[in-house]
Amino acid sequence: MARKSDRPAYRCTECGWSTAKWLGRCPECQAWGTVEEVGGAPAVRTAAVARVATPAVPIGQVDTQRVTARSTGVPELDRVLGGGLVPGAVVLLAGEPGVGKSTLLLDVAAKAASAEHRTLYVTGEESAGQVRLRADRIGALHEELYLAAETDLGSVLGQLDAVKPALLVLDSVQTIASAEIEGAPGGMAQVREVAGALIRAAKERGMATLLVGHVTKDGAIAGPRLLEHLVDVVLHFEGDRHARLRLVRGVKNRYGATDEVGCFELHDQGITSLADPSGLFLTRRDEPVPGTCLTVTLEGRRPLVAEVQSLTVSTQIPSPRRTTSGLENSRVSMMLAVLEQRGQITSLGKNDIYTATVGGVRLTEPAADLAVALALASAAGDSPLPQNLVAIGEVGLAGEVRRVTGVQRRLAEAARLGFTHALVPADSGEAPAGMRVLEVADIGEALRVLPRAPRRSRGAEPEDGERAGRGASERVAQARR
């Protein structure tokens, strides 16, 4: 009779998960055909009671001075982190290739370095010479910033013993491998081992750590989901490759809020913080132009003034084009239907319609519905909206304008930038000083701010939207008084 220890054992070659029974699919990483026999089954072990090295103390007596956040030197990153980097904290920054992760962290490494806080930048994707060239270009040079090109986990830990940094930047966690674990760098078992070893080193040394993470084609962080659970902070670096704006969004933060957003501008000289990014999303003009409307969107808790533009062009094809950029196509289609049915603007269905935002910002929240509807109506009637006007509100299929969250915060941001008039849903609260606010209950009331009625076909009878537009001058004058 075979002994218990002679039973065969099986291990997944992809993630290292082991079992005493063969399976066609690994339950851990969901890979097929990767479970292979490796020998005897692992013995069942239990942990013995050990001597306590650090006794438990009342929570009120725990020293918090050693875990005080220290600024990174980059204000927008400090905003997302909740004030700065906490000693011993491990931060995972993930983003698409080419978005600017390495540029941002190299700038952080240089600005955070000082005589008392040495910084170590470890690159596993580039040579030291390539990183030095980027540092020269963006001005990220400091005497206390050390650079190493390593791909072995043991060598990285050896660099920590030699340099003794207060901040470690590792670019990236998927390029480092441990010689003790089977599998290629970036595999689930390797990423788990590398992350675990670096987290233990960070906690033992009180060393803040910034890890760069790759993403999959779906935008999720590559590697096991355990990686996101182990680290203290998870940040996503977002941005359109063809735009200057970059956003750092907090997804998980054990030291602060998770709804903060940091804004950056990527240019030839590097990356800089944008304390007031609304200027990227606006077009300065001397005269108003038909088809444009301004709104205030919330990125996390941060209000940003953005511009919506629309253009209508007559077409001869049976199916007119509907093109959007920076807006959800489904919501734009809903606004077209509401304007045609509730606003009585029938010319929209016969034209090619192009709708976009300025500066690469993406508007996904329903609070931009009113601005989209007014931009479409303005373009259809060739009627520019009044200057210094912002529109905030969600538009329902019945044509009603619904309340949205953070109206006071949005209006305060618009007033700070010099806007004097606003269209908001009913019962939105008190207006900021110096701003005239007109509350509208439905899309018909909102369309009355247009100076002229929308165009109509020859011989058609005046419709409700056109009759509503005739009293625009009185309503605009009333809103300005």
CSV table of C-alpha atoms in Angstrom, one decimal:
chain,number,residue,atom,x,y,z
A,1,MET,CA,0.0,0.0,0.0
A,2,ALA,CA,1.4,3.4,-1.0
A,3,ARG,CA,2.2,5.8,1.7
A,4,LYS,CA,0.5,9.1,1.9
A,5,SER,CA,3.6,11.0,1.0
A,6,ASP,CA,4.1,8.9,-2.1
A,7,ARG,CA,1.0,10.3,-3.8
A,8,PRO,CA,1.7,12.3,-6.9
A,9,ALA,CA,1.4,16.1,-6.7
A,10,TYR,CA,0.5,18.5,-9.5
A,11,ARG,CA,1.5,22.1,-10.1
A,12,CYS,CA,0.5,24.8,-12.5
A,13,THR,CA,3.4,25.9,-14.7
A,14,GLU,CA,1.9,29.3,-15.2
A,15,CYS,CA,1.1,30.5,-11.7
A,16,GLY,CA,2.6,27.9,-9.4
A,17,TRP,CA,-0.7,26.7,-7.8
A,18,SER,CA,-0.3,23.1,-6.5
A,19,THR,CA,-2.8,20.3,-5.8
A,20,ALA,CA,-2.9,16.6,-5.1
A,21,LYS,CA,-5.3,16.0,-8.0
A,22,TRP,CA,-4.8,16.6,-11.7
A,23,LEU,CA,-7.1,19.2,-13.3
A,24,GLY,CA,-7.4,20.2,-16.9
A,25,ARG,CA,-7.8,23.9,-15.9
A,26,CYS,CA,-6.0,25.7,-13.2
A,27,PRO,CA,-8.5,27.2,-10.7
A,28,GLU,CA,-6.1,30.0,-9.8
A,29,CYS,CA,-5.1,31.5,-13.2
A,30,GLN,CA,-7.8,29.8,-15.4
A,31,ALA,CA,-5.2,28.5,-17.8
A,32,TRP,CA,-5.9,25.2,-19.7
A,33,GLY,CA,-3.4,22.4,-19.9
A,34,THR,CA,-0.8,23.9,-17.5
A,35,VAL,CA,-1.2,21.5,-14.5
A,36,GLU,CA,1.6,18.9,-14.6
A,37,GLU,CA,2.8,16.3,-12.2
A,38,VAL,CA,5.8,17.3,-10.1
A,39,GLY,CA,6.3,14.6,-7.5
A,40,GLY,CA,5.1,13.7,-4.1
A,41,ALA,CA,2.2,15.6,-2.5
A,42,PRO,CA,3.2,18.4,-0.2
A,43,ALA,CA,3.1,17.5,3.4
A,44,VAL,CA,0.5,19.2,5.6
A,45,ARG,CA,2.2,21.6,8.0
A,46,THR,CA,0.9,23.6,10.9
A,47,ALA,CA,2.5,26.7,12.4
A,48,ALA,CA,3.9,26.3,15.9
A,49,VAL,CA,3.4,29.0,18.5
A,50,ALA,CA,6.3,31.4,18.4
A,51,ARG,CA,7.6,34.1,20.8
A,52,VAL,CA,6.1,37.5,20.2
A,53,ALA,CA,8.8,40.0,19.1
A,54,THR,CA,6.6,43.1,19.4
A,55,PRO,CA,3.9,42.9,22.0
A,56,ALA,CA,0.5,44.4,21.2
A,57,VAL,CA,-0.2,47.9,22.7
A,58,PRO,CA,-3.3,49.9,23.0
A,59,ILE,CA,-4.2,51.7,19.8
A,60,GLY,CA,-4.0,55.1,21.4
A,61,GLN,CA,-0.3,54.5,22.2
A,62,VAL,CA,0.7,53.7,18.7
A,63,ASP,CA,3.3,56.3,17.4
A,64,THR,CA,2.0,58.0,14.3
A,65,GLN,CA,5.0,60.3,13.7
A,66,ARG,CA,6.8,57.6,11.7
A,67,VAL,CA,4.0,57.3,9.2
A,68,THR,CA,3.5,61.0,8.4
A,69,ALA,CA,3.1,61.6,4.7
A,70,ARG,CA,6.0,63.4,3.0
A,71,SER,CA,5.5,65.5,-0.2
A,72,THR,CA,6.7,64.0,-3.5
A,73,GLY,CA,7.4,67.5,-4.9
A,74,VAL,CA,4.6,67.0,-7.4
A,75,PRO,CA,1.5,68.8,-6.1
A,76,GLU,CA,-1.0,67.0,-8.3
A,77,LEU,CA,0.3,63.6,-7.3
A,78,ASP,CA,0.2,64.6,-3.6
A,79,ARG,CA,-3.4,65.5,-4.1
A,80,VAL,CA,-4.3,62.0,-5.3
A,81,LEU,CA,-2.1,60.3,-2.6
A,82,GLY,CA,-3.7,62.2,0.2
A,83,GLY,CA,-0.9,64.5,1.0
A,84,GLY,CA,2.2,62.6,-0.1
A,85,LEU,CA,4.0,59.3,0.3
A,86,VAL,CA,3.9,57.6,3.7
A,87,PRO,CA,7.1,55.7,4.8
A,88,GLY,CA,6.6,52.0,4.1
A,89,ALA,CA,3.7,52.6,1.7
A,90,VAL,CA,3.6,50.7,-1.6
A,91,VAL,CA,2.0,52.5,-4.5
A,92,LEU,CA,1.1,50.7,-7.8
A,93,LEU,CA,0.8,53.0,-10.8
A,94,ALA,CA,-0.7,51.4,-13.9
A,95,GLY,CA,-1.3,52.8,-17.4
A,96,GLU,CA,-1.2,52.1,-21.1
A,97,PRO,CA,2.2,52.1,-22.9
A,98,GLY,CA,3.4,55.5,-23.9
A,99,VAL,CA,1.1,57.4,-21.6
A,100,GLY,CA,4.0,58.9,-19.5
A,101,LYS,CA,4.3,56.6,-16.5
A,102,SER,CA,8.1,56.5,-16.6
A,103,THR,CA,8.4,60.2,-17.2
A,104,LEU,CA,6.2,61.1,-14.3
A,105,LEU,CA,8.0,58.7,-11.8
A,106,LEU,CA,11.4,59.8,-12.9
A,107,ASP,CA,10.4,63.4,-12.2
A,108,VAL,CA,9.0,62.3,-8.8
A,109,ALA,CA,12.2,60.5,-8.0
A,110,ALA,CA,14.3,63.6,-8.7
A,111,LYS,CA,12.1,66.0,-6.8
A,112,ALA,CA,11.7,63.7,-3.8
A,113,ALA,CA,15.5,63.1,-3.4
A,114,SER,CA,17.3,65.1,-0.7
A,115,ALA,CA,20.3,64.6,1.5
A,116,GLU,CA,18.1,63.0,4.2
A,117,HIS,CA,16.0,61.0,1.8
A,118,ARG,CA,18.0,59.1,-0.9
A,119,THR,CA,16.1,57.8,-3.9
A,120,LEU,CA,16.7,54.7,-5.9
A,121,TYR,CA,15.3,54.3,-9.5
A,122,VAL,CA,15.4,50.7,-10.8
A,123,THR,CA,14.6,50.2,-14.4
A,124,GLY,CA,14.0,46.7,-15.9
A,125,GLU,CA,12.8,47.9,-19.3
A,126,GLU,CA,15.5,50.3,-20.3
A,127,SER,CA,19.2,50.7,-20.0
A,128,ALA,CA,20.7,53.2,-17.5
A,129,GLY,CA,21.9,55.3,-20.5
A,130,GLN,CA,18.3,55.6,-21.8
A,131,VAL,CA,17.0,56.7,-18.5
A,132,ARG,CA,19.8,59.3,-18.1
A,133,LEU,CA,18.9,60.8,-21.5
A,134,ARG,CA,15.3,61.2,-20.4
A,135,ALA,CA,16.5,62.7,-17.1
A,136,ASP,CA,18.6,65.3,-19.0
A,137,ARG,CA,15.6,66.2,-21.2
A,138,ILE,CA,13.1,66.7,-18.4
A,139,GLY,CA,15.6,68.1,-15.9
A,140,ALA,CA,15.3,65.2,-13.4
A,141,LEU,CA,18.9,65.2,-12.1
A,142,HIS,CA,19.9,65.1,-8.4
A,143,GLU,CA,22.9,64.0,-6.5
A,144,GLU,CA,20.9,61.8,-4.2
A,145,LEU,CA,19.0,60.1,-7.0
A,146,TYR,CA,20.6,56.7,-7.8
A,147,LEU,CA,19.9,54.7,-10.9
A,148,ALA,CA,20.2,50.9,-11.5
A,149,ALA,CA,19.2,48.7,-14.4
A,150,GLU,CA,18.3,45.3,-13.0
A,151,THR,CA,15.9,42.4,-13.9
A,152,ASP,CA,16.7,40.0,-11.0
A,153,LEU,CA,14.9,40.2,-7.7
A,154,GLY,CA,18.0,39.3,-5.7
A,155,SER,CA,20.0,42.1,-7.4
A,156,VAL,CA,17.3,44.6,-6.6
A,157,LEU,CA,17.3,43.6,-2.9
A,158,GLY,CA,21.1,43.9,-3.0
A,159,GLN,CA,20.8,47.4,-4.3
A,160,LEU,CA,18.5,48.2,-1.4
A,161,ASP,CA,21.1,47.1,1.0
A,162,ALA,CA,23.8,49.1,-0.7
A,163,VAL,CA,22.0,52.4,-1.3
A,164,LYS,CA,19.5,52.3,1.7
A,165,PRO,CA,17.0,54.6,-0.1
A,166,ALA,CA,14.0,56.3,1.5
A,167,LEU,CA,12.1,56.0,-1.8
A,168,LEU,CA,12.3,53.1,-4.4
A,169,VAL,CA,10.9,53.5,-7.9
A,170,LEU,CA,10.6,50.2,-9.8
A,171,ASP,CA,9.8,50.3,-13.5
A,172,SER,CA,8.3,47.8,-13.9
A,173,VAL,CA,7.2,45.0,-11.6
A,174,GLN,CA,6.4,42.7,-14.6
A,175,THR,CA,10.1,42.8,-15.8
A,176,ILE,CA,11.6,41.6,-12.5
A,177,ALA,CA,12.0,37.9,-11.9
A,178,SER,CA,13.1,35.7,-9.0
A,179,ALA,CA,15.6,32.8,-9.6
A,180,GLU,CA,13.8,30.8,-7.0
A,181,ILE,CA,10.5,30.7,-8.9
A,182,GLU,CA,9.9,28.9,-12.2
A,183,GLY,CA,8.3,30.9,-15.1
A,184,ALA,CA,9.1,33.9,-17.3
A,185,PRO,CA,9.1,37.4,-15.9
A,186,GLY,CA,5.6,38.8,-15.9
A,187,GLY,CA,3.9,35.5,-15.1
A,188,MET,CA,1.5,35.3,-12.2
A,189,ALA,CA,3.9,33.4,-9.9
A,190,GLN,CA,6.8,35.7,-10.7
A,191,VAL,CA,4.7,38.9,-10.1
A,192,ARG,CA,3.3,37.5,-6.9
A,193,GLU,CA,6.8,36.7,-5.6
A,194,VAL,CA,8.4,39.9,-6.7
A,195,ALA,CA,5.6,42.1,-5.2
A,196,GLY,CA,5.6,40.1,-2.0
A,197,ALA,CA,9.4,40.5,-1.5
A,198,LEU,CA,9.3,44.2,-2.3
A,199,ILE,CA,6.4,44.8,0.0
A,200,ARG,CA,8.2,43.0,2.9
A,201,ALA,CA,11.3,45.1,2.3
A,202,ALA,CA,9.3,48.3,2.2
A,203,LYS,CA,7.6,47.6,5.5
A,204,GLU,CA,10.7,46.5,7.3
A,205,ARG,CA,12.8,49.5,6.1
A,206,GLY,CA,10.1,52.1,6.3
A,207,MET,CA,10.8,52.7,2.6
A,208,ALA,CA,8.1,54.2,0.3
A,209,THR,CA,7.9,52.3,-2.9
A,210,LEU,CA,6.4,53.2,-6.3
A,211,LEU,CA,5.8,50.3,-8.6
A,212,VAL,CA,4.9,50.6,-12.3
A,213,GLY,CA,2.4,48.1,-13.6
A,214,HIS,CA,1.4,47.0,-17.1
A,215,VAL,CA,-2.2,46.8,-18.2
A,216,THR,CA,-3.9,44.3,-20.5
A,217,LYS,CA,-5.7,45.1,-23.7
A,218,ASP,CA,-8.9,45.5,-21.7
A,219,GLY,CA,-7.3,48.1,-19.4
A,220,ALA,CA,-7.0,45.9,-16.3
A,221,ILE,CA,-3.7,45.6,-14.4
A,222,ALA,CA,-1.7,42.7,-15.7
A,223,GLY,CA,-0.9,39.9,-13.3
A,224,PRO,CA,-2.8,38.3,-10.4
A,225,ARG,CA,-5.5,40.3,-8.7
A,226,LEU,CA,-3.7,39.6,-5.5
A,227,LEU,CA,-1.2,42.4,-6.5
A,228,GLU,CA,-3.9,45.1,-6.1
A,229,HIS,CA,-4.8,43.7,-2.7
A,230,LEU,CA,-1.3,43.6,-1.4
A,231,VAL,CA,-0.3,47.2,-2.2
A,232,ASP,CA,-1.5,50.2,-0.2
A,233,VAL,CA,-2.4,52.5,-3.1
A,234,VAL,CA,-3.5,51.8,-6.7
A,235,LEU,CA,-3.4,54.6,-9.2
A,236,HIS,CA,-4.4,54.6,-12.9
A,237,PHE,CA,-2.6,56.9,-15.3
A,238,GLU,CA,-5.0,57.8,-18.1
A,239,GLY,CA,-4.8,60.0,-21.2
A,240,ASP,CA,-5.3,60.2,-25.0
A,241,ARG,CA,-2.0,59.6,-26.9
A,242,HIS,CA,-2.9,62.6,-29.1
A,243,ALA,CA,-3.8,65.0,-26.3
A,244,ARG,CA,-1.6,66.8,-23.8
A,245,LEU,CA,-3.8,66.1,-20.8
A,246,ARG,CA,-3.0,63.2,-18.5
A,247,LEU,CA,-5.1,62.2,-15.5
A,248,VAL,CA,-3.9,60.2,-12.4
A,249,ARG,CA,-7.0,58.6,-10.8
A,250,GLY,CA,-7.0,56.9,-7.4
A,251,VAL,CA,-8.6,53.5,-7.4
A,252,LYS,CA,-7.5,52.3,-3.9
A,253,ASN,CA,-5.9,54.4,-1.1
A,254,ARG,CA,-5.4,53.3,2.4
A,255,TYR,CA,-4.2,56.8,3.4
A,256,GLY,CA,-6.8,59.0,1.7
A,257,ALA,CA,-9.8,59.4,-0.5
A,258,THR,CA,-10.2,57.4,-3.7
A,259,ASP,CA,-12.2,60.0,-5.7
A,260,GLU,CA,-9.3,62.5,-6.2
A,261,VAL,CA,-7.9,63.2,-9.6
A,262,GLY,CA,-4.6,64.7,-10.5
A,263,CYS,CA,-4.1,66.6,-13.8
A,264,PHE,CA,-0.9,66.8,-15.7
A,265,GLU,CA,0.3,68.2,-19.0
A,266,LEU,CA,2.7,66.1,-21.1
A,267,HIS,CA,5.0,68.0,-23.4
A,268,ASP,CA,8.5,67.8,-25.0
A,269,GLN,CA,10.2,69.0,-21.8
A,270,GLY,CA,8.5,66.4,-19.6
A,271,ILE,CA,5.4,66.4,-17.5
A,272,THR,CA,4.1,69.2,-15.3
A,273,SER,CA,1.2,69.5,-12.8
A,274,LEU,CA,-1.9,71.4,-13.9
A,275,ALA,CA,-3.4,73.2,-10.9
A,276,ASP,CA,-6.0,74.8,-13.2
A,277,PRO,CA,-6.6,72.5,-16.2
A,278,SER,CA,-9.8,74.0,-17.4
A,279,GLY,CA,-7.9,76.2,-19.9
A,280,LEU,CA,-7.1,73.1,-21.9
A,281,PHE,CA,-10.8,72.4,-22.5
A,282,LEU,CA,-11.9,75.9,-23.6
A,283,THR,CA,-11.5,77.9,-26.8
A,284,ARG,CA,-11.0,81.6,-26.3
A,285,ARG,CA,-13.1,83.7,-28.9
A,286,ASP,CA,-14.0,87.3,-29.3
A,287,GLU,CA,-17.4,86.5,-30.7
A,288,PRO,CA,-19.7,83.6,-29.9
A,289,VAL,CA,-19.9,80.8,-32.4
A,290,PRO,CA,-23.0,78.6,-33.1
A,291,GLY,CA,-22.8,75.0,-32.0
A,292,THR,CA,-20.7,75.6,-28.8
A,293,CYS,CA,-21.8,75.3,-25.2
A,294,LEU,CA,-19.9,75.1,-21.9
A,295,THR,CA,-20.5,72.8,-19.0
A,296,VAL,CA,-18.8,71.9,-15.7
A,297,THR,CA,-17.9,68.2,-15.2
A,298,LEU,CA,-16.7,66.5,-12.0
A,299,GLU,CA,-13.6,64.3,-12.2
A,300,GLY,CA,-13.8,62.7,-8.8
A,301,ARG,CA,-14.3,65.7,-6.6
A,302,ARG,CA,-12.7,68.1,-8.9
A,303,PRO,CA,-14.8,70.4,-11.1
A,304,LEU,CA,-13.5,71.1,-14.7
A,305,VAL,CA,-15.0,73.5,-17.1
A,306,ALA,CA,-15.3,71.8,-20.6
A,307,GLU,CA,-16.6,72.9,-24.0
A,308,VAL,CA,-18.9,70.9,-26.2
A,309,GLN,CA,-19.0,71.6,-29.9
A,310,SER,CA,-21.5,70.5,-32.5
A,311,LEU,CA,-21.7,70.9,-36.3
A,312,THR,CA,-24.6,70.1,-38.6
A,313,VAL,CA,-24.1,69.8,-42.3
A,314,SER,CA,-26.8,69.0,-45.0
A,315,THR,CA,-26.3,65.7,-46.7
A,316,GLN,CA,-27.8,63.9,-49.7
A,317,ILE,CA,-27.2,60.3,-48.4
A,318,PRO,CA,-30.2,58.4,-47.0
A,319,SER,CA,-28.5,57.7,-43.6
A,320,PRO,CA,-26.9,60.9,-42.2
A,321,ARG,CA,-23.6,60.5,-40.3
A,322,ARG,CA,-23.4,60.7,-36.5
A,323,THR,CA,-19.9,61.2,-35.3
A,324,THR,CA,-18.8,61.8,-31.8
A,325,SER,CA,-15.4,62.5,-30.1
A,326,GLY,CA,-15.0,62.7,-26.3
A,327,LEU,CA,-18.7,61.9,-25.8
A,328,GLU,CA,-20.8,58.7,-25.5
A,329,ASN,CA,-22.5,58.1,-28.8
A,330,SER,CA,-25.6,56.7,-27.0
A,331,ARG,CA,-26.1,59.8,-25.0
A,332,VAL,CA,-25.7,62.1,-28.0
A,333,SER,CA,-28.3,59.9,-29.9
A,334,MET,CA,-30.7,60.3,-26.9
A,335,MET,CA,-30.3,64.1,-27.0
A,336,LEU,CA,-31.0,64.2,-30.7
A,337,ALA,CA,-34.2,62.2,-30.1
A,338,VAL,CA,-35.3,64.5,-27.2
A,339,LEU,CA,-34.7,67.6,-29.3
A,340,GLU,CA,-36.7,66.3,-32.2
A,341,GLN,CA,-39.6,65.0,-30.1
A,342,ARG,CA,-39.7,67.4,-27.1
A,343,GLY,CA,-37.9,70.4,-28.5
A,344,GLN,CA,-39.7,70.2,-31.9
A,345,ILE,CA,-36.4,70.6,-33.9
A,346,THR,CA,-37.0,68.4,-36.9
A,347,SER,CA,-34.0,69.5,-39.0
A,348,LEU,CA,-31.5,67.5,-37.0
A,349,GLY,CA,-32.6,64.2,-38.5
A,350,LYS,CA,-31.8,65.3,-42.1
A,351,ASN,CA,-28.2,66.5,-41.5
A,352,ASP,CA,-24.8,65.0,-40.8
A,353,ILE,CA,-24.0,65.8,-37.1
A,354,TYR,CA,-20.6,66.0,-35.6
A,355,THR,CA,-20.2,66.4,-31.8
A,356,ALA,CA,-16.9,66.7,-29.9
A,357,THR,CA,-15.2,68.1,-26.9
A,358,VAL,CA,-12.2,70.4,-26.8
A,359,GLY,CA,-8.7,69.4,-25.4
A,360,GLY,CA,-9.2,65.7,-25.3
A,361,VAL,CA,-11.5,65.6,-22.2
A,362,ARG,CA,-14.0,62.8,-22.1
A,363,LEU,CA,-17.5,63.6,-20.8
A,364,THR,CA,-19.4,60.6,-19.6
A,365,GLU,CA,-21.5,61.8,-16.7
A,366,PRO,CA,-25.2,62.7,-17.4
A,367,ALA,CA,-24.6,66.3,-16.1
A,368,ALA,CA,-23.3,67.2,-19.6
A,369,ASP,CA,-26.6,66.3,-21.3
A,370,LEU,CA,-28.0,69.9,-21.2
A,371,ALA,CA,-24.8,71.3,-22.7
A,372,VAL,CA,-24.9,68.7,-25.5
A,373,ALA,CA,-28.5,69.4,-26.2
A,374,LEU,CA,-28.0,73.2,-26.4
A,375,ALA,CA,-24.9,72.8,-28.6
A,376,LEU,CA,-26.9,70.6,-31.0
A,377,ALA,CA,-29.8,73.1,-31.0
A,378,SER,CA,-27.5,76.0,-31.5
A,379,ALA,CA,-25.8,74.3,-34.5
A,380,ALA,CA,-29.1,73.3,-36.0
A,381,GLY,CA,-30.5,76.9,-35.9
A,382,ASP,CA,-27.1,78.6,-36.6
A,383,SER,CA,-27.8,80.6,-33.3
A,384,PRO,CA,-24.9,81.2,-31.0
A,385,LEU,CA,-25.5,81.0,-27.2
A,386,PRO,CA,-24.9,84.0,-25.0
A,387,GLN,CA,-21.3,84.5,-23.9
A,388,ASN,CA,-20.2,83.5,-20.4
A,389,LEU,CA,-23.0,80.9,-20.1
A,390,VAL,CA,-22.6,77.4,-18.7
A,391,ALA,CA,-25.2,74.7,-18.8
A,392,ILE,CA,-25.4,71.9,-16.2
A,393,GLY,CA,-28.1,69.2,-15.9
A,394,GLU,CA,-29.3,65.8,-16.9
A,395,VAL,CA,-32.0,65.6,-19.6
A,396,GLY,CA,-34.5,62.8,-19.4
A,397,LEU,CA,-36.4,61.2,-22.3
A,398,ALA,CA,-39.5,63.1,-21.3
A,399,GLY,CA,-37.6,66.3,-21.8
A,400,GLU,CA,-37.3,67.2,-18.1
A,401,VAL,CA,-34.0,68.6,-16.8
A,402,ARG,CA,-33.0,66.6,-13.7
A,403,ARG,CA,-30.8,67.7,-10.8
A,404,VAL,CA,-27.2,66.4,-10.5
A,405,THR,CA,-24.7,66.1,-7.7
A,406,GLY,CA,-22.3,68.9,-6.8
A,407,VAL,CA,-24.1,71.8,-8.5
A,408,GLN,CA,-22.8,74.3,-6.0
A,409,ARG,CA,-19.2,73.1,-6.5
A,410,ARG,CA,-19.6,73.3,-10.3
A,411,LEU,CA,-21.1,76.8,-10.2
A,412,ALA,CA,-18.3,78.0,-7.9
A,413,GLU,CA,-15.7,76.8,-10.4
A,414,ALA,CA,-17.5,78.5,-13.3
A,415,ALA,CA,-17.7,81.8,-11.3
A,416,ARG,CA,-14.0,81.6,-10.4
A,417,LEU,CA,-13.2,81.4,-14.1
A,418,GLY,CA,-15.3,84.5,-14.9
A,419,PHE,CA,-18.6,83.0,-16.2
A,420,THR,CA,-21.6,85.1,-15.2
A,421,HIS,CA,-24.6,83.1,-16.4
A,422,ALA,CA,-25.7,79.5,-15.9
A,423,LEU,CA,-28.6,77.2,-16.7
A,424,VAL,CA,-29.2,74.6,-14.0
A,425,PRO,CA,-32.1,72.3,-13.0
A,426,ALA,CA,-34.8,73.5,-10.6
A,427,ASP,CA,-34.1,73.6,-6.9
A,428,SER,CA,-30.3,73.6,-7.3
A,429,GLY,CA,-29.6,75.9,-4.4
A,430,GLU,CA,-28.2,79.3,-3.9
A,431,ALA,CA,-26.1,80.8,-6.7
A,432,PRO,CA,-22.5,82.1,-6.2
A,433,ALA,CA,-22.0,85.8,-5.7
A,434,GLY,CA,-21.8,87.7,-9.1
A,435,MET,CA,-23.5,84.8,-11.1
A,436,ARG,CA,-27.0,85.0,-12.6
A,437,VAL,CA,-28.5,81.5,-12.5
A,438,LEU,CA,-31.6,80.6,-14.5
A,439,GLU,CA,-33.4,77.4,-13.4
A,440,VAL,CA,-35.1,75.4,-16.1
A,441,ALA,CA,-37.6,72.5,-15.6
A,442,ASP,CA,-37.5,71.1,-19.2
A,443,ILE,CA,-35.7,71.3,-22.5
A,444,GLY,CA,-38.3,73.7,-23.8
A,445,GLU,CA,-37.4,76.3,-21.2
A,446,ALA,CA,-33.7,75.7,-21.9
A,447,LEU,CA,-34.0,76.3,-25.6
A,448,ARG,CA,-35.4,79.8,-25.0
A,449,VAL,CA,-31.9,81.1,-24.4
A,450,LEU,CA,-31.2,80.8,-28.1
A,451,PRO,CA,-31.4,84.2,-29.7
A,452,ARG,CA,-33.2,82.9,-32.8
A,453,ALA,CA,-35.5,80.0,-33.6
A,454,PRO,CA,-34.0,76.9,-35.2
A,455,ARG,CA,-34.2,76.6,-38.9
A,456,ARG,CA,-37.3,75.0,-40.4
A,457,SER,CA,-38.1,73.7,-43.8
A,458,ARG,CA,-39.9,75.9,-46.4
A,459,GLY,CA,-43.6,76.0,-46.0
A,460,ALA,CA,-43.7,74.4,-42.6
A,461,GLU,CA,-45.8,75.8,-39.8
A,462,PRO,CA,-44.1,77.4,-36.8
A,463,GLU,CA,-43.5,74.7,-34.1
A,464,ASP,CA,-43.4,74.8,-30.4
A,465,GLY,CA,-39.6,75.2,-30.2
A,466,GLU,CA,-39.7,78.1,-32.7
A,467,ARG,CA,-42.5,79.9,-30.8
A,468,ALA,CA,-40.5,79.4,-27.6
A,469,GLY,CA,-37.5,81.0,-29.2
A,470,ARG,CA,-39.3,84.2,-30.1
A,471,GLY,CA,-39.2,85.2,-26.4
A,472,ALA,CA,-35.5,84.6,-26.0
A,473,SER,CA,-34.5,88.2,-25.7
A,474,GLU,CA,-36.8,88.8,-22.7
A,475,ARG,CA,-35.6,85.6,-21.0
A,476,VAL,CA,-31.9,86.4,-21.5
A,477,ALA,CA,-32.5,89.9,-20.3
A,478,GLN,CA,-34.3,88.6,-17.3
A,479,ALA,CA,-31.5,86.2,-16.5
A,480,ARG,CA,-28.9,89.0,-16.7
A,481,ARG,CA,-30.9,91.3,-14.4
